[in-house]
mmCIF file of C-alpha atoms in Angstrom:
data_model
loop_
_atom_site.group_PDB
_atom_site.id
_atom_site.type_symbol
_atom_site.label_atom_id
_atom_site.label_comp_id
_atom_site.label_asym_id
_atom_site.label_seq_id
_atom_site.Cartn_x
_atom_site.Cartn_y
_atom_site.Cartn_z
ATOM 1 C CA MET A 1 -0.161 0.017 -0.137
ATOM 2 C CA HIS A 2 1.107 3.667 -0.739
ATOM 3 C CA PHE A 3 1.922 5.286 2.681
ATOM 4 C CA PRO A 4 1.006 9.099 2.125
ATOM 5 C CA PHE A 5 0.658 9.895 5.994
ATOM 6 C CA LYS A 6 2.391 12.906 7.815
ATOM 7 C CA ALA A 7 1.712 10.965 11.283
ATOM 8 C CA VAL A 8 0.475 7.716 12.744
ATOM 9 C CA LEU A 9 -1.985 7.885 15.867
ATOM 10 C CA PHE A 10 -1.351 4.902 18.417
ATOM 11 C CA ASP A 11 -4.137 3.977 20.749
ATOM 12 C CA MET A 12 -2.052 1.918 23.917
ATOM 13 C CA ASP A 13 -3.600 -0.826 25.568
ATOM 14 C CA GLY A 14 -4.478 -3.660 22.946
ATOM 15 C CA THR A 15 -2.536 -1.539 20.491
ATOM 16 C CA ILE A 16 1.262 -0.891 21.613
ATOM 17 C CA THR A 17 1.222 -3.620 24.196
ATOM 18 C CA ASP A 18 -1.516 -6.524 24.674
ATOM 19 C CA SER A 19 -2.711 -5.291 28.094
ATOM 20 C CA THR A 20 -6.327 -6.273 28.090
ATOM 21 C CA ALA A 21 -6.356 -9.079 30.368
ATOM 22 C CA LEU A 22 -4.448 -7.481 32.942
ATOM 23 C CA HIS A 23 -6.850 -4.701 33.274
ATOM 24 C CA ASP A 24 -9.774 -7.148 33.197
ATOM 25 C CA ALA A 25 -8.072 -8.414 36.306
ATOM 26 C CA ALA A 26 -7.818 -5.180 37.897
ATOM 27 C CA TRP A 27 -11.265 -4.296 37.360
ATOM 28 C CA ASP A 28 -12.796 -7.785 38.631
ATOM 29 C CA ALA A 29 -10.475 -7.164 41.699
ATOM 30 C CA PHE A 30 -11.892 -3.746 42.159
ATOM 31 C CA ALA A 31 -15.470 -5.268 41.468
ATOM 32 C CA ARG A 32 -15.120 -7.956 44.414
ATOM 33 C CA GLU A 33 -13.639 -4.984 46.752
ATOM 34 C CA HIS A 34 -16.285 -2.594 46.325
ATOM 35 C CA THR A 35 -19.306 -4.483 45.472
ATOM 36 C CA GLY A 36 -18.704 -8.181 46.408
ATOM 37 C CA GLY A 37 -19.302 -9.853 43.193
ATOM 38 C CA GLY A 38 -16.417 -10.183 40.433
ATOM 39 C CA LEU A 39 -16.240 -9.127 36.847
ATOM 40 C CA ALA A 40 -15.966 -11.531 33.876
ATOM 41 C CA PRO A 41 -14.145 -10.447 30.648
ATOM 42 C CA GLY A 42 -16.407 -8.895 28.299
ATOM 43 C CA ASP A 43 -18.855 -7.823 31.044
ATOM 44 C CA PRO A 44 -20.784 -4.914 28.966
ATOM 45 C CA ARG A 45 -20.003 -2.781 32.194
ATOM 46 C CA LEU A 46 -16.184 -2.463 31.098
ATOM 47 C CA VAL A 47 -17.256 -0.699 27.461
ATOM 48 C CA PRO A 48 -17.608 2.582 28.365
ATOM 49 C CA GLY A 49 -13.991 3.599 27.774
ATOM 50 C CA ARG A 50 -12.380 5.744 30.641
ATOM 51 C CA THR A 51 -11.494 4.574 34.091
ATOM 52 C CA LEU A 52 -14.309 6.843 35.699
ATOM 53 C CA ASP A 53 -17.146 5.937 33.323
ATOM 54 C CA VAL A 54 -16.332 2.424 34.374
ATOM 55 C CA VAL A 55 -16.273 2.786 37.933
ATOM 56 C CA ARG A 56 -19.587 4.266 37.634
ATOM 57 C CA ALA A 57 -20.994 1.306 35.895
ATOM 58 C CA VAL A 58 -19.548 -1.052 38.140
ATOM 59 C CA LEU A 59 -20.956 0.715 41.105
ATOM 60 C CA GLY A 60 -24.196 1.500 39.500
ATOM 61 C CA ARG A 61 -24.194 5.007 40.727
ATOM 62 C CA ASP A 62 -22.325 8.374 40.206
ATOM 63 C CA VAL A 63 -19.315 9.128 41.935
ATOM 64 C CA ALA A 64 -17.683 12.544 41.788
ATOM 65 C CA GLY A 65 -14.707 14.614 43.613
ATOM 66 C CA GLU A 66 -12.505 13.153 46.148
ATOM 67 C CA GLU A 67 -14.424 9.448 46.280
ATOM 68 C CA ALA A 68 -14.278 9.690 42.473
ATOM 69 C CA GLN A 69 -10.289 10.334 42.648
ATOM 70 C CA ARG A 70 -9.899 7.749 45.281
ATOM 71 C CA LEU A 71 -11.687 4.781 43.244
ATOM 72 C CA HIS A 72 -10.103 5.749 39.989
ATOM 73 C CA ASP A 73 -6.591 5.529 41.517
ATOM 74 C CA ASP A 74 -7.626 2.209 43.374
ATOM 75 C CA LYS A 75 -8.287 0.422 40.132
ATOM 76 C CA GLU A 76 -5.224 1.913 38.346
ATOM 77 C CA LEU A 77 -2.890 0.785 41.170
ATOM 78 C CA ARG A 78 -4.256 -2.578 41.286
ATOM 79 C CA PHE A 79 -3.591 -2.629 37.292
ATOM 80 C CA HIS A 80 -0.012 -1.511 38.324
ATOM 81 C CA ALA A 81 0.344 -3.982 40.646
ATOM 82 C CA LEU A 82 -0.824 -6.855 38.158
ATOM 83 C CA ALA A 83 1.192 -5.510 35.292
ATOM 84 C CA ARG A 84 4.371 -4.286 36.737
ATOM 85 C CA GLY A 85 7.054 -6.515 34.819
ATOM 86 C CA ARG A 86 4.705 -8.435 32.795
ATOM 87 C CA MET A 87 4.013 -5.938 29.658
ATOM 88 C CA THR A 88 5.914 -6.300 26.304
ATOM 89 C CA CYS A 89 5.675 -4.689 23.286
ATOM 90 C CA LEU A 90 3.534 -5.854 20.058
ATOM 91 C CA PRO A 91 5.728 -7.816 18.038
ATOM 92 C CA GLY A 92 7.181 -5.469 15.201
ATOM 93 C CA LEU A 93 6.411 -2.183 17.008
ATOM 94 C CA ALA A 94 9.864 -1.343 17.675
ATOM 95 C CA ALA A 95 10.972 -1.933 13.969
ATOM 96 C CA TYR A 96 7.748 0.388 12.893
ATOM 97 C CA LEU A 97 8.534 3.287 15.251
ATOM 98 C CA SER A 98 12.108 3.039 13.463
ATOM 99 C CA TRP A 99 10.592 2.973 10.183
ATOM 100 C CA LEU A 100 8.306 6.133 10.902
ATOM 101 C CA SER A 101 11.135 8.064 12.401
ATOM 102 C CA ALA A 102 13.485 7.456 9.361
ATOM 103 C CA ARG A 103 10.649 8.883 6.821
ATOM 104 C CA GLY A 104 10.119 11.700 9.359
ATOM 105 C CA ILE A 105 6.682 10.318 10.437
ATOM 106 C CA ALA A 106 5.473 11.740 13.475
ATOM 107 C CA ALA A 107 4.210 8.849 16.081
ATOM 108 C CA ALA A 108 1.628 10.257 18.710
ATOM 109 C CA LEU A 109 -0.069 7.967 21.559
ATOM 110 C CA VAL A 110 -3.881 8.752 21.865
ATOM 111 C CA THR A 111 -5.631 6.882 24.271
ATOM 112 C CA ASN A 112 -8.578 6.702 26.565
ATOM 113 C CA ALA A 113 -6.261 6.095 29.436
ATOM 114 C CA PRO A 114 -5.098 8.550 32.211
ATOM 115 C CA ARG A 115 -1.731 9.862 32.394
ATOM 116 C CA ILE A 116 -0.962 7.735 35.463
ATOM 117 C CA ASN A 117 -1.439 4.925 33.244
ATOM 118 C CA ILE A 118 0.579 6.295 30.281
ATOM 119 C CA ASP A 119 3.421 7.462 32.330
ATOM 120 C CA PHE A 120 3.324 3.938 33.862
ATOM 121 C CA THR A 121 3.492 1.719 30.539
ATOM 122 C CA LEU A 122 5.703 3.712 28.569
ATOM 123 C CA SER A 123 8.366 3.184 31.284
ATOM 124 C CA GLU A 124 7.330 -0.663 31.613
ATOM 125 C CA LEU A 125 7.856 -0.866 28.070
ATOM 126 C CA GLY A 126 11.007 1.562 27.791
ATOM 127 C CA LEU A 127 9.110 3.942 25.439
ATOM 128 C CA GLU A 128 9.772 7.020 27.158
ATOM 129 C CA GLY A 129 10.318 10.107 24.736
ATOM 130 C CA VAL A 130 9.315 7.770 22.050
ATOM 131 C CA PHE A 131 6.029 9.526 20.612
ATOM 132 C CA LYS A 132 6.107 12.869 19.703
ATOM 133 C CA LEU A 133 2.944 13.871 21.289
ATOM 134 C CA THR A 134 0.978 11.878 24.135
ATOM 135 C CA LEU A 135 -2.500 12.477 24.668
ATOM 136 C CA GLY A 136 -4.909 10.826 27.356
ATOM 137 C CA ALA A 137 -7.871 11.135 29.263
ATOM 138 C CA GLU A 138 -6.863 14.491 30.942
ATOM 139 C CA ASP A 139 -6.260 16.246 27.549
ATOM 140 C CA VAL A 140 -9.871 16.096 25.960
ATOM 141 C CA GLU A 141 -13.521 16.270 27.514
ATOM 142 C CA ARG A 142 -15.130 13.647 25.730
ATOM 143 C CA GLY A 143 -13.256 10.160 24.935
ATOM 144 C CA LYS A 144 -13.436 7.739 22.519
ATOM 145 C CA PRO A 145 -15.707 6.902 20.788
ATOM 146 C CA HIS A 146 -16.230 10.329 20.440
ATOM 147 C CA PRO A 147 -13.707 11.761 18.004
ATOM 148 C CA ASP A 148 -12.453 14.510 20.123
ATOM 149 C CA PRO A 149 -8.839 12.643 21.018
ATOM 150 C CA PHE A 150 -7.773 12.118 17.465
ATOM 151 C CA ILE A 151 -9.135 15.553 16.303
ATOM 152 C CA GLU A 152 -7.153 17.334 19.088
ATOM 153 C CA ALA A 153 -3.844 15.555 18.198
ATOM 154 C CA CYS A 154 -4.221 16.148 14.764
ATOM 155 C CA VAL A 155 -4.577 19.948 16.096
ATOM 156 C CA ARG A 156 -1.397 19.664 18.084
ATOM 157 C CA LEU A 157 0.467 18.022 15.089
ATOM 158 C CA GLY A 158 -0.952 20.557 12.987
ATOM 159 C CA ILE A 159 -1.893 17.968 10.192
ATOM 160 C CA ALA A 160 -5.541 17.221 8.870
ATOM 161 C CA PRO A 161 -7.109 14.065 9.938
ATOM 162 C CA GLY A 162 -6.815 12.484 6.650
ATOM 163 C CA GLU A 163 -3.020 12.755 6.834
ATOM 164 C CA ALA A 164 -2.877 10.753 10.379
ATOM 165 C CA LEU A 165 -3.273 7.304 10.150
ATOM 166 C CA VAL A 166 -4.873 5.528 13.307
ATOM 167 C CA HIS A 167 -3.800 2.144 14.806
ATOM 168 C CA GLU A 168 -6.552 0.847 17.053
ATOM 169 C CA ASP A 169 -7.745 -2.439 18.466
ATOM 170 C CA SER A 170 -11.417 -1.931 19.721
ATOM 171 C CA ARG A 171 -14.755 -1.100 18.206
ATOM 172 C CA LEU A 172 -14.762 2.235 20.167
ATOM 173 C CA GLY A 173 -11.549 3.109 19.105
ATOM 174 C CA ILE A 174 -12.271 2.344 15.769
ATOM 175 C CA GLN A 175 -15.352 4.118 15.716
ATOM 176 C CA ALA A 176 -13.397 7.299 17.159
ATOM 177 C CA GLY A 177 -10.773 7.194 14.345
ATOM 178 C CA VAL A 178 -13.257 7.218 11.650
ATOM 179 C CA ALA A 179 -15.805 9.862 12.904
ATOM 180 C CA ALA A 180 -12.470 12.024 13.418
ATOM 181 C CA GLY A 181 -11.634 11.631 9.675
ATOM 182 C CA CYS A 182 -8.834 9.316 10.009
ATOM 183 C CA PRO A 183 -7.859 6.573 8.096
ATOM 184 C CA VAL A 184 -7.749 3.235 10.446
ATOM 185 C CA ALA A 185 -5.790 0.326 10.423
ATOM 186 C CA ALA A 186 -6.930 -2.052 13.284
ATOM 187 C CA ILE A 187 -4.342 -4.295 15.106
ATOM 188 C CA LEU A 188 -6.220 -7.626 15.941
ATOM 189 C CA THR A 189 -5.182 -8.125 19.512
ATOM 190 C CA GLY A 190 -9.018 -8.132 20.477
ATOM 191 C CA MET A 191 -11.186 -8.464 17.398
ATOM 192 C CA SER A 192 -11.830 -10.357 14.332
ATOM 193 C CA ALA A 193 -10.818 -8.775 11.080
ATOM 194 C CA SER A 194 -14.220 -8.868 9.762
ATOM 195 C CA ALA A 195 -15.549 -6.796 12.789
ATOM 196 C CA ALA A 196 -12.644 -4.463 12.491
ATOM 197 C CA LEU A 197 -13.825 -3.814 8.800
ATOM 198 C CA ALA A 198 -17.414 -3.690 9.809
ATOM 199 C CA GLU A 199 -16.600 -0.611 12.038
ATOM 200 C CA GLY A 200 -14.763 1.097 9.374
ATOM 201 C CA ALA A 201 -11.399 0.066 9.681
ATOM 202 C CA ARG A 202 -9.434 0.269 6.118
ATOM 203 C CA TRP A 203 -6.706 -2.304 6.909
ATOM 204 C CA ASN A 204 -5.670 -4.745 9.575
ATOM 205 C CA ALA A 205 -2.981 -6.870 10.969
ATOM 206 C CA SER A 206 -2.142 -9.390 13.679
ATOM 207 C CA ASP A 207 0.685 -7.136 14.849
ATOM 208 C CA TYR A 208 3.292 -4.523 13.438
ATOM 209 C CA ASP A 209 5.288 -7.351 11.902
ATOM 210 C CA GLU A 210 2.378 -8.294 9.900
ATOM 211 C CA TRP A 211 1.672 -4.527 9.156
ATOM 212 C CA LEU A 212 5.353 -3.613 8.456
ATOM 213 C CA ALA A 213 5.057 -6.720 5.543
ATOM 214 C CA GLN A 214 2.056 -5.082 4.127
ATOM 215 C CA ILE A 215 3.451 -1.469 3.841
ATOM 216 C CA SER A 216 7.248 -1.957 3.313
ATOM 217 C CA CYS A 217 7.171 -3.072 -0.334
ATOM 218 C CA GLU A 218 5.297 -0.199 -1.676
ATOM 219 C CA ALA A 219 5.140 2.885 0.988
ATOM 220 C CA ALA A 220 7.410 5.792 0.480
ATOM 221 C CA PRO A 221 8.016 8.901 2.659
ATOM 222 C CA ALA A 222 5.122 11.300 3.006
#
């Protein structure tokens, strides 16, 4: 494929590292502590996206202020304890980031995750300072599936949405990229190729080794 993009916008969990199972385990522990019942992977209460949205869905009530921050941090610190030393980059990510850098194509991280998780994850993966921009839950009023995170990233990078390729692994993330006007290449850590295409992804790959194989023969510098 031709590669005309000026920037590549990566989601984080499930897209640069396959951390979904660790988050699911943290949410299960959180729910057992605060509701007396666990959460199985795929529970619809895990869908809303940002941490506080899921906290409210799990508890079945609104939370705000100091209580909201305490519950937010409770879940994320559970995740850190489970994930420390256990996360790795998806295959081919380092080579892909080098490929982009050699061509002057900016790499940005655009996630629903809070800053506490962005900093933790990038440190665990050894990716501090790699991304030109990191944009998280605190940076926009509405997270994915709204297009706001990707639109804001494009504004900060000084490019049009059509000039930014989005990598996402989830239905909500793909919807956000498509709504922002960005072409989407899905990474299939948590969904099928047919499901990704149905949500509007133009391309898909199981990891970045496979993605590089798709683009390297025909791609030219942007």
